[in-house]
mmCIF file of N, CA and C in Angstrom:
data_model
loop_
_atom_site.group_PDB
_atom_site.id
_atom_site.type_symbol
_atom_site.label_atom_id
_atom_site.label_comp_id
_atom_site.label_asym_id
_atom_site.label_seq_id
_atom_site.Cartn_x
_atom_site.Cartn_y
_atom_site.Cartn_z
ATOM 1 N N UNK A 1229 8.567 -46.626 19.335
ATOM 2 C CA UNK A 1229 8.396 -45.471 18.471
ATOM 3 C C UNK A 1229 6.947 -44.994 18.489
ATOM 4 N N UNK A 1230 6.009 -45.917 18.395
ATOM 5 C CA UNK A 1230 4.587 -45.547 18.402
ATOM 6 C C UNK A 1230 4.222 -44.891 19.727
ATOM 7 N N UNK A 1231 4.766 -45.429 20.809
ATOM 8 C CA UNK A 1231 4.471 -44.855 22.115
ATOM 9 C C UNK A 1231 4.987 -43.419 22.205
ATOM 10 N N UNK A 1232 6.201 -43.182 21.704
ATOM 11 C CA UNK A 1232 6.780 -41.843 21.715
ATOM 12 C C UNK A 1232 5.973 -40.890 20.840
ATOM 13 N N UNK A 1233 5.606 -41.342 19.652
ATOM 14 C CA UNK A 1233 4.823 -40.518 18.739
ATOM 15 C C UNK A 1233 3.457 -40.193 19.330
ATOM 16 N N UNK A 1234 2.797 -41.200 19.877
ATOM 17 C CA UNK A 1234 1.482 -40.973 20.487
ATOM 18 C C UNK A 1234 1.600 -40.043 21.690
ATOM 19 N N UNK A 1235 2.683 -40.216 22.456
ATOM 20 C CA UNK A 1235 2.916 -39.366 23.621
ATOM 21 C C UNK A 1235 3.093 -37.901 23.195
ATOM 22 N N UNK A 1236 3.859 -37.663 22.128
ATOM 23 C CA UNK A 1236 4.053 -36.305 21.624
ATOM 24 C C UNK A 1236 2.739 -35.729 21.104
ATOM 25 N N UNK A 1237 1.983 -36.523 20.368
ATOM 26 C CA UNK A 1237 0.703 -36.061 19.841
ATOM 27 C C UNK A 1237 -0.227 -35.678 20.981
ATOM 28 N N UNK A 1238 -0.267 -36.519 22.011
ATOM 29 C CA UNK A 1238 -1.143 -36.253 23.139
ATOM 30 C C UNK A 1238 -0.764 -34.938 23.815
ATOM 31 N N UNK A 1239 0.532 -34.758 24.064
ATOM 32 C CA UNK A 1239 0.958 -33.527 24.730
ATOM 33 C C UNK A 1239 0.742 -32.305 23.844
ATOM 34 N N UNK A 1240 0.993 -32.427 22.553
ATOM 35 C CA UNK A 1240 0.750 -31.309 21.642
ATOM 36 C C UNK A 1240 -0.741 -30.987 21.601
ATOM 37 N N UNK A 1241 -1.548 -32.017 21.484
ATOM 38 C CA UNK A 1241 -2.996 -31.831 21.424
ATOM 39 C C UNK A 1241 -3.504 -31.210 22.734
ATOM 40 N N UNK A 1242 -2.979 -31.706 23.863
ATOM 41 C CA UNK A 1242 -3.371 -31.172 25.157
ATOM 42 C C UNK A 1242 -2.958 -29.702 25.284
ATOM 43 N N UNK A 1243 -1.755 -29.372 24.826
ATOM 44 C CA UNK A 1243 -1.258 -27.999 24.899
ATOM 45 C C UNK A 1243 -2.129 -27.062 24.070
ATOM 46 N N UNK A 1244 -2.467 -27.476 22.854
ATOM 47 C CA UNK A 1244 -3.302 -26.638 21.996
ATOM 48 C C UNK A 1244 -4.661 -26.429 22.629
ATOM 49 N N UNK A 1245 -5.250 -27.482 23.164
ATOM 50 C CA UNK A 1245 -6.552 -27.347 23.809
ATOM 51 C C UNK A 1245 -6.454 -26.437 25.035
ATOM 52 N N UNK A 1246 -5.406 -26.606 25.812
ATOM 53 C CA UNK A 1246 -5.247 -25.827 27.020
ATOM 54 C C UNK A 1246 -5.104 -24.339 26.709
ATOM 55 N N UNK A 1247 -4.371 -24.011 25.675
ATOM 56 C CA UNK A 1247 -4.184 -22.618 25.293
ATOM 57 C C UNK A 1247 -5.495 -22.022 24.808
ATOM 58 N N UNK A 1248 -6.262 -22.790 24.077
ATOM 59 C CA UNK A 1248 -7.503 -22.271 23.509
ATOM 60 C C UNK A 1248 -8.588 -22.091 24.560
ATOM 61 N N UNK A 1249 -8.529 -22.831 25.650
ATOM 62 C CA UNK A 1249 -9.578 -22.777 26.660
ATOM 63 C C UNK A 1249 -9.374 -21.618 27.631
ATOM 64 N N UNK A 1250 -8.152 -21.140 27.787
ATOM 65 C CA UNK A 1250 -7.880 -20.098 28.766
ATOM 66 C C UNK A 1250 -8.705 -18.847 28.467
ATOM 67 N N UNK A 1251 -9.288 -18.242 29.500
ATOM 68 C CA UNK A 1251 -10.105 -17.043 29.280
ATOM 69 C C UNK A 1251 -9.245 -15.860 28.862
ATOM 70 N N UNK A 1252 -9.844 -14.976 28.094
ATOM 71 C CA UNK A 1252 -9.157 -13.773 27.649
ATOM 72 C C UNK A 1252 -9.117 -12.780 28.801
ATOM 73 N N UNK A 1253 -7.955 -12.231 29.058
ATOM 74 C CA UNK A 1253 -7.775 -11.284 30.147
ATOM 75 C C UNK A 1253 -7.747 -9.873 29.579
ATOM 76 N N UNK A 1254 -8.671 -9.037 30.026
ATOM 77 C CA UNK A 1254 -8.745 -7.651 29.574
ATOM 78 C C UNK A 1254 -8.650 -6.758 30.804
ATOM 79 N N UNK A 1255 -7.678 -5.880 30.799
ATOM 80 C CA UNK A 1255 -7.503 -4.960 31.919
ATOM 81 C C UNK A 1255 -8.012 -3.585 31.527
ATOM 82 N N UNK A 1256 -9.007 -3.108 32.246
ATOM 83 C CA UNK A 1256 -9.597 -1.800 31.976
ATOM 84 C C UNK A 1256 -9.687 -1.006 33.268
ATOM 85 N N UNK A 1257 -9.708 0.283 33.122
ATOM 86 C CA UNK A 1257 -9.933 1.130 34.286
ATOM 87 C C UNK A 1257 -11.365 0.960 34.753
ATOM 88 N N UNK A 1258 -11.566 1.192 36.027
ATOM 89 C CA UNK A 1258 -12.905 1.078 36.577
ATOM 90 C C UNK A 1258 -13.836 2.106 35.933
ATOM 91 N N UNK A 1259 -15.027 1.671 35.610
ATOM 92 C CA UNK A 1259 -16.006 2.546 34.989
ATOM 93 C C UNK A 1259 -15.944 2.572 33.479
ATOM 94 N N UNK A 1260 -15.013 1.818 32.879
ATOM 95 C CA UNK A 1260 -14.933 1.792 31.420
ATOM 96 C C UNK A 1260 -15.859 0.723 30.873
ATOM 97 N N UNK A 1261 -16.227 0.897 29.639
ATOM 98 C CA UNK A 1261 -17.148 -0.012 28.972
ATOM 99 C C UNK A 1261 -16.402 -0.721 27.850
ATOM 100 N N UNK A 1262 -16.794 -1.951 27.575
ATOM 101 C CA UNK A 1262 -16.180 -2.684 26.472
ATOM 102 C C UNK A 1262 -17.225 -2.941 25.406
ATOM 103 N N UNK A 1263 -16.809 -2.868 24.180
ATOM 104 C CA UNK A 1263 -17.672 -3.232 23.062
ATOM 105 C C UNK A 1263 -16.782 -3.692 21.929
ATOM 106 N N UNK A 1264 -17.356 -4.518 21.073
ATOM 107 C CA UNK A 1264 -16.590 -5.099 19.987
ATOM 108 C C UNK A 1264 -17.438 -5.102 18.729
ATOM 109 N N UNK A 1265 -16.789 -5.439 17.641
ATOM 110 C CA UNK A 1265 -17.500 -5.634 16.395
ATOM 111 C C UNK A 1265 -17.702 -4.364 15.599
ATOM 112 N N UNK A 1266 -18.648 -4.456 14.679
ATOM 113 C CA UNK A 1266 -18.902 -3.359 13.749
ATOM 114 C C UNK A 1266 -19.359 -2.069 14.439
ATOM 115 N N UNK A 1267 -20.238 -2.143 15.452
ATOM 116 C CA UNK A 1267 -20.629 -0.881 16.112
ATOM 117 C C UNK A 1267 -19.440 -0.137 16.723
ATOM 118 N N UNK A 1268 -18.507 -0.869 17.317
ATOM 119 C CA UNK A 1268 -17.336 -0.214 17.904
ATOM 120 C C UNK A 1268 -16.440 0.359 16.820
ATOM 121 N N UNK A 1269 -16.295 -0.373 15.728
ATOM 122 C CA UNK A 1269 -15.496 0.114 14.604
ATOM 123 C C UNK A 1269 -16.073 1.419 14.064
ATOM 124 N N UNK A 1270 -17.385 1.460 13.888
ATOM 125 C CA UNK A 1270 -18.036 2.680 13.398
ATOM 126 C C UNK A 1270 -17.907 3.830 14.397
ATOM 127 N N UNK A 1271 -17.983 3.511 15.681
ATOM 128 C CA UNK A 1271 -17.806 4.539 16.706
ATOM 129 C C UNK A 1271 -16.404 5.130 16.644
ATOM 130 N N UNK A 1272 -15.405 4.276 16.468
ATOM 131 C CA UNK A 1272 -14.021 4.751 16.365
ATOM 132 C C UNK A 1272 -13.828 5.633 15.138
ATOM 133 N N UNK A 1273 -14.370 5.190 14.008
ATOM 134 C CA UNK A 1273 -14.237 5.961 12.767
ATOM 135 C C UNK A 1273 -14.934 7.309 12.899
ATOM 136 N N UNK A 1274 -16.148 7.311 13.438
ATOM 137 C CA UNK A 1274 -16.892 8.566 13.592
ATOM 138 C C UNK A 1274 -16.190 9.540 14.536
ATOM 139 N N UNK A 1275 -15.599 9.030 15.595
ATOM 140 C CA UNK A 1275 -14.875 9.905 16.525
ATOM 141 C C UNK A 1275 -13.688 10.560 15.833
ATOM 142 N N UNK A 1276 -12.957 9.787 15.049
ATOM 143 C CA UNK A 1276 -11.798 10.339 14.333
ATOM 144 C C UNK A 1276 -12.228 11.344 13.272
ATOM 145 N N UNK A 1277 -13.303 11.041 12.564
ATOM 146 C CA UNK A 1277 -13.801 11.960 11.538
ATOM 147 C C UNK A 1277 -14.268 13.268 12.181
ATOM 148 N N UNK A 1278 -14.900 13.191 13.346
ATOM 149 C CA UNK A 1278 -15.341 14.408 14.038
ATOM 150 C C UNK A 1278 -14.162 15.283 14.443
ATOM 151 N N UNK A 1279 -13.087 14.661 14.901
ATOM 152 C CA UNK A 1279 -11.891 15.435 15.254
ATOM 153 C C UNK A 1279 -11.319 16.097 14.006
ATOM 154 N N UNK A 1280 -11.237 15.332 12.915
ATOM 155 C CA UNK A 1280 -10.700 15.879 11.666
ATOM 156 C C UNK A 1280 -11.571 17.024 11.153
ATOM 157 N N UNK A 1281 -12.885 16.862 11.240
ATOM 158 C CA UNK A 1281 -13.787 17.921 10.784
ATOM 159 C C UNK A 1281 -13.668 19.175 11.652
ATOM 160 N N UNK A 1282 -13.351 18.989 12.918
ATOM 161 C CA UNK A 1282 -13.204 20.128 13.821
ATOM 162 C C UNK A 1282 -12.035 21.015 13.414
ATOM 163 N N UNK A 1283 -10.921 20.401 13.029
ATOM 164 C CA UNK A 1283 -9.736 21.195 12.687
ATOM 165 C C UNK A 1283 -9.623 21.495 11.195
ATOM 166 N N UNK A 1284 -10.484 20.886 10.384
ATOM 167 C CA UNK A 1284 -10.398 21.063 8.926
ATOM 168 C C UNK A 1284 -10.548 22.523 8.511
ATOM 169 N N UNK A 1285 -11.412 23.252 9.180
ATOM 170 C CA UNK A 1285 -11.662 24.643 8.786
ATOM 171 C C UNK A 1285 -10.492 25.572 9.113
ATOM 172 N N UNK A 1286 -9.497 25.086 9.836
ATOM 173 C CA UNK A 1286 -8.328 25.918 10.144
ATOM 174 C C UNK A 1286 -7.224 25.740 9.113
ATOM 175 N N UNK A 1287 -7.416 24.855 8.150
ATOM 176 C CA UNK A 1287 -6.369 24.509 7.189
ATOM 177 C C UNK A 1287 -6.310 25.509 6.037
ATOM 178 N N UNK A 1288 -5.113 25.820 5.621
ATOM 179 C CA UNK A 1288 -4.915 26.625 4.421
ATOM 180 C C UNK A 1288 -4.847 28.113 4.671
ATOM 181 N N UNK A 1289 -4.644 28.864 3.578
ATOM 182 C CA UNK A 1289 -4.502 30.321 3.701
ATOM 183 C C UNK A 1289 -5.793 31.013 4.120
ATOM 184 N N UNK A 1290 -6.918 30.408 3.829
ATOM 185 C CA UNK A 1290 -8.200 30.989 4.246
ATOM 186 C C UNK A 1290 -8.733 30.298 5.498
ATOM 187 N N UNK A 1291 -7.849 29.611 6.215
ATOM 188 C CA UNK A 1291 -8.256 28.893 7.420
ATOM 189 C C UNK A 1291 -8.776 29.839 8.488
ATOM 190 N N UNK A 1292 -9.783 29.380 9.184
ATOM 191 C CA UNK A 1292 -10.416 30.210 10.213
ATOM 192 C C UNK A 1292 -9.882 29.853 11.596
ATOM 193 N N UNK A 1293 -9.994 30.782 12.511
ATOM 194 C CA UNK A 1293 -9.609 30.551 13.896
ATOM 195 C C UNK A 1293 -10.756 29.863 14.624
ATOM 196 N N UNK A 1294 -10.401 29.152 15.687
ATOM 197 C CA UNK A 1294 -11.402 28.511 16.545
ATOM 198 C C UNK A 1294 -11.346 29.174 17.914
ATOM 199 N N UNK A 1295 -12.511 29.447 18.470
ATOM 200 C CA UNK A 1295 -12.621 29.978 19.816
ATOM 201 C C UNK A 1295 -12.995 28.812 20.716
ATOM 202 N N UNK A 1296 -12.154 28.532 21.688
ATOM 203 C CA UNK A 1296 -12.376 27.386 22.572
ATOM 204 C C UNK A 1296 -12.532 27.892 23.996
ATOM 205 N N UNK A 1297 -13.656 27.521 24.592
ATOM 206 C CA UNK A 1297 -13.948 27.901 25.971
ATOM 207 C C UNK A 1297 -13.987 26.619 26.792
ATOM 208 N N UNK A 1298 -13.026 26.469 27.692
ATOM 209 C CA UNK A 1298 -13.004 25.293 28.561
ATOM 210 C C UNK A 1298 -12.755 25.748 29.993
ATOM 211 N N UNK A 1299 -12.455 24.809 30.872
ATOM 212 C CA UNK A 1299 -12.246 25.133 32.283
ATOM 213 C C UNK A 1299 -11.070 26.053 32.536
ATOM 214 N N UNK A 1300 -10.159 26.147 31.583
ATOM 215 C CA UNK A 1300 -8.975 26.995 31.744
ATOM 216 C C UNK A 1300 -9.182 28.395 31.186
ATOM 217 N N UNK A 1301 -10.336 28.650 30.612
ATOM 218 C CA UNK A 1301 -10.607 29.971 30.060
ATOM 219 C C UNK A 1301 -10.958 29.909 28.592
ATOM 220 N N UNK A 1302 -10.775 31.045 27.918
ATOM 221 C CA UNK A 1302 -11.098 31.164 26.501
ATOM 222 C C UNK A 1302 -9.804 31.363 25.728
ATOM 223 N N UNK A 1303 -9.659 30.604 24.633
ATOM 224 C CA UNK A 1303 -8.486 30.758 23.780
ATOM 225 C C UNK A 1303 -8.916 30.735 22.323
ATOM 226 N N UNK A 1304 -8.181 31.466 21.505
ATOM 227 C CA UNK A 1304 -8.407 31.491 20.064
ATOM 228 C C UNK A 1304 -7.146 30.973 19.397
ATOM 229 N N UNK A 1305 -7.326 30.006 18.481
ATOM 230 C CA UNK A 1305 -6.166 29.421 17.809
ATOM 231 C C UNK A 1305 -6.587 28.875 16.454
ATOM 232 N N UNK A 1306 -5.614 28.780 15.555
ATOM 233 C CA UNK A 1306 -5.853 28.094 14.289
ATOM 234 C C UNK A 1306 -4.841 26.966 14.090
ATOM 235 N N UNK A 1307 -4.127 26.619 15.157
ATOM 236 C CA UNK A 1307 -3.172 25.516 15.126
ATOM 237 C C UNK A 1307 -3.883 24.226 15.529
ATOM 238 N N UNK A 1308 -3.823 23.230 14.661
ATOM 239 C CA UNK A 1308 -4.533 21.973 14.900
ATOM 240 C C UNK A 1308 -4.139 21.289 16.194
ATOM 241 N N UNK A 1309 -2.839 21.209 16.474
ATOM 242 C CA UNK A 1309 -2.380 20.533 17.691
ATOM 243 C C UNK A 1309 -2.862 21.263 18.940
ATOM 244 N N UNK A 1310 -2.810 22.577 18.909
ATOM 245 C CA UNK A 1310 -3.274 23.367 20.052
ATOM 246 C C UNK A 1310 -4.761 23.160 20.277
ATOM 247 N N UNK A 1311 -5.528 23.173 19.210
ATOM 248 C CA UNK A 1311 -6.979 22.986 19.317
ATOM 249 C C UNK A 1311 -7.297 21.620 19.900
ATOM 250 N N UNK A 1312 -6.624 20.579 19.387
ATOM 251 C CA UNK A 1312 -6.902 19.230 19.882
ATOM 252 C C UNK A 1312 -6.505 19.075 21.346
ATOM 253 N N UNK A 1313 -5.431 19.717 21.762
ATOM 254 C CA UNK A 1313 -5.047 19.662 23.176
ATOM 255 C C UNK A 1313 -6.036 20.416 24.052
ATOM 256 N N UNK A 1314 -6.547 21.534 23.562
ATOM 257 C CA UNK A 1314 -7.511 22.312 24.337
ATOM 258 C C UNK A 1314 -8.859 21.613 24.454
ATOM 259 N N UNK A 1315 -9.212 20.797 23.469
ATOM 260 C CA UNK A 1315 -10.499 20.104 23.506
ATOM 261 C C UNK A 1315 -10.515 18.955 24.503
ATOM 262 N N UNK A 1316 -9.356 18.510 24.959
ATOM 263 C CA UNK A 1316 -9.253 17.420 25.931
ATOM 264 C C UNK A 1316 -10.035 16.191 25.463
ATOM 265 N N UNK A 1317 -9.667 15.667 24.329
ATOM 266 C CA UNK A 1317 -10.334 14.517 23.716
ATOM 267 C C UNK A 1317 -10.047 13.275 24.544
ATOM 268 N N UNK A 1318 -11.098 12.507 24.861
ATOM 269 C CA UNK A 1318 -10.938 11.315 25.693
ATOM 270 C C UNK A 1318 -11.232 10.015 24.951
ATOM 271 N N UNK A 1319 -11.881 10.069 23.804
ATOM 272 C CA UNK A 1319 -12.174 8.846 23.050
ATOM 273 C C UNK A 1319 -10.852 8.209 22.626
ATOM 274 N N UNK A 1320 -10.666 6.910 22.891
ATOM 275 C CA UNK A 1320 -9.368 6.270 22.606
ATOM 276 C C UNK A 1320 -8.921 6.364 21.154
ATOM 277 N N UNK A 1321 -9.818 6.151 20.216
ATOM 278 C CA UNK A 1321 -9.432 6.215 18.802
ATOM 279 C C UNK A 1321 -9.122 7.650 18.389
ATOM 280 N N UNK A 1322 -9.935 8.586 18.831
ATOM 281 C CA UNK A 1322 -9.686 9.993 18.514
ATOM 282 C C UNK A 1322 -8.414 10.473 19.200
ATOM 283 N N UNK A 1323 -8.120 9.903 20.340
ATOM 284 C CA UNK A 1323 -6.892 10.238 21.059
ATOM 285 C C UNK A 1323 -5.664 9.868 20.225
ATOM 286 N N UNK A 1324 -5.791 8.810 19.411
ATOM 287 C CA UNK A 1324 -4.689 8.420 18.522
ATOM 288 C C UNK A 1324 -4.372 9.537 17.535
ATOM 289 N N UNK A 1325 -5.404 10.225 17.039
ATOM 290 C CA UNK A 1325 -5.163 11.346 16.132
ATOM 291 C C UNK A 1325 -4.431 12.482 16.840
ATOM 292 N N UNK A 1326 -4.765 12.703 18.083
ATOM 293 C CA UNK A 1326 -4.061 13.726 18.860
ATOM 294 C C UNK A 1326 -2.590 13.339 18.997
ATOM 295 N N UNK A 1327 -2.336 12.060 19.233
ATOM 296 C CA UNK A 1327 -0.952 11.590 19.349
ATOM 297 C C UNK A 1327 -0.205 11.716 18.027
ATOM 298 N N UNK A 1328 -0.896 11.444 16.919
ATOM 299 C CA UNK A 1328 -0.281 11.600 15.596
ATOM 300 C C UNK A 1328 0.077 13.066 15.358
ATOM 301 N N UNK A 1329 -0.833 13.955 15.701
ATOM 302 C CA UNK A 1329 -0.570 15.386 15.526
ATOM 303 C C UNK A 1329 0.588 15.837 16.406
ATOM 304 N N UNK A 1330 0.632 15.332 17.623
ATOM 305 C CA UNK A 1330 1.717 15.691 18.534
ATOM 306 C C UNK A 1330 3.059 15.189 17.999
ATOM 307 N N UNK A 1331 3.075 13.966 17.459
ATOM 308 C CA UNK A 1331 4.308 13.414 16.882
ATOM 309 C C UNK A 1331 4.746 14.221 15.661
ATOM 310 N N UNK A 1332 3.779 14.612 14.829
ATOM 311 C CA UNK A 1332 4.087 15.432 13.654
ATOM 312 C C UNK A 1332 4.690 16.769 14.082
ATOM 313 N N UNK A 1333 4.122 17.367 15.101
ATOM 314 C CA UNK A 1333 4.626 18.644 15.602
ATOM 315 C C UNK A 1333 6.031 18.482 16.180
ATOM 316 N N UNK A 1334 6.254 17.382 16.865
ATOM 317 C CA UNK A 1334 7.565 17.137 17.475
ATOM 318 C C UNK A 1334 8.636 16.875 16.415
ATOM 319 N N UNK A 1335 8.294 16.092 15.393
ATOM 320 C CA UNK A 1335 9.277 15.714 14.368
ATOM 321 C C UNK A 1335 9.538 16.830 13.357
ATOM 322 N N UNK A 1336 8.473 17.473 12.880
ATOM 323 C CA UNK A 1336 8.597 18.434 11.782
ATOM 324 C C UNK A 1336 8.359 19.863 12.243
ATOM 325 N N UNK A 1337 7.453 20.039 13.199
ATOM 326 C CA UNK A 1337 7.139 21.380 13.672
ATOM 327 C C UNK A 1337 5.968 22.013 12.957
ATOM 328 N N UNK A 1338 5.393 21.311 11.992
ATOM 329 C CA UNK A 1338 4.274 21.847 11.220
ATOM 330 C C UNK A 1338 3.505 20.672 10.623
ATOM 331 N N UNK A 1339 2.324 20.951 10.102
ATOM 332 C CA UNK A 1339 1.561 19.925 9.407
ATOM 333 C C UNK A 1339 0.630 19.117 10.282
ATOM 334 N N UNK A 1340 0.379 19.591 11.493
ATOM 335 C CA UNK A 1340 -0.479 18.820 12.393
ATOM 336 C C UNK A 1340 -1.905 18.728 11.865
ATOM 337 N N UNK A 1341 -2.433 19.825 11.387
ATOM 338 C CA UNK A 1341 -3.791 19.817 10.848
ATOM 339 C C UNK A 1341 -3.868 18.955 9.599
ATOM 340 N N UNK A 1342 -2.879 19.055 8.739
ATOM 341 C CA UNK A 1342 -2.874 18.266 7.500
ATOM 342 C C UNK A 1342 -2.886 16.775 7.786
ATOM 343 N N UNK A 1343 -2.108 16.344 8.758
ATOM 344 C CA UNK A 1343 -2.050 14.924 9.106
ATOM 345 C C UNK A 1343 -3.400 14.436 9.616
ATOM 346 N N UNK A 1344 -4.035 15.211 10.458
ATOM 347 C CA UNK A 1344 -5.319 14.813 11.028
ATOM 348 C C UNK A 1344 -6.411 14.815 9.965
ATOM 349 N N UNK A 1345 -6.428 15.830 9.110
ATOM 350 C CA UNK A 1345 -7.432 15.898 8.043
ATOM 351 C C UNK A 1345 -7.233 14.749 7.059
ATOM 352 N N UNK A 1346 -5.999 14.440 6.716
ATOM 353 C CA UNK A 1346 -5.711 13.320 5.820
ATOM 354 C C UNK A 1346 -6.195 12.005 6.421
ATOM 355 N N UNK A 1347 -5.922 11.784 7.695
ATOM 356 C CA UNK A 1347 -6.386 10.563 8.359
ATOM 357 C C UNK A 1347 -7.907 10.490 8.364
ATOM 358 N N UNK A 1348 -8.560 11.606 8.622
ATOM 359 C CA UNK A 1348 -10.025 11.629 8.610
ATOM 360 C C UNK A 1348 -10.599 11.323 7.242
ATOM 361 N N UNK A 1349 -9.981 11.850 6.197
ATOM 362 C CA UNK A 1349 -10.455 11.585 4.833
ATOM 363 C C UNK A 1349 -10.222 10.129 4.440
ATOM 364 N N UNK A 1350 -9.123 9.558 4.882
ATOM 365 C CA UNK A 1350 -8.869 8.135 4.602
ATOM 366 C C UNK A 1350 -9.926 7.274 5.280
ATOM 367 N N UNK A 1351 -10.319 7.635 6.485
ATOM 368 C CA UNK A 1351 -11.329 6.859 7.206
ATOM 369 C C UNK A 1351 -12.716 6.985 6.588
ATOM 370 N N UNK A 1352 -12.973 8.097 5.900
ATOM 371 C CA UNK A 1352 -14.280 8.253 5.243
ATOM 372 C C UNK A 1352 -14.397 7.239 4.136
#
């Protein structure tokens, strides 16, 4: 019995150690940078807040239009989802807000700006 118990303990202990020693595998596209901790958290929050602030002025009955000049030309819009798509946002965290707005537009058909502004205010 002691031999069996010790054998199980050894294998369990070995398994736990083996799992903990294995290196973390991170797959990234070439040319991407990695960062962790509080600076990355603040960068993510600031990127999302900037996106929310960009579309905030289009909200409501007195909402203003945005003029966007990109490689495809010049467009004027006050629709949050359209603006975010035209801006071609590449920051991963801010991209999540674009996906949220797209999902809101797909499910309900309206409220894209409200969802993004609400998320930005929660992050503040």
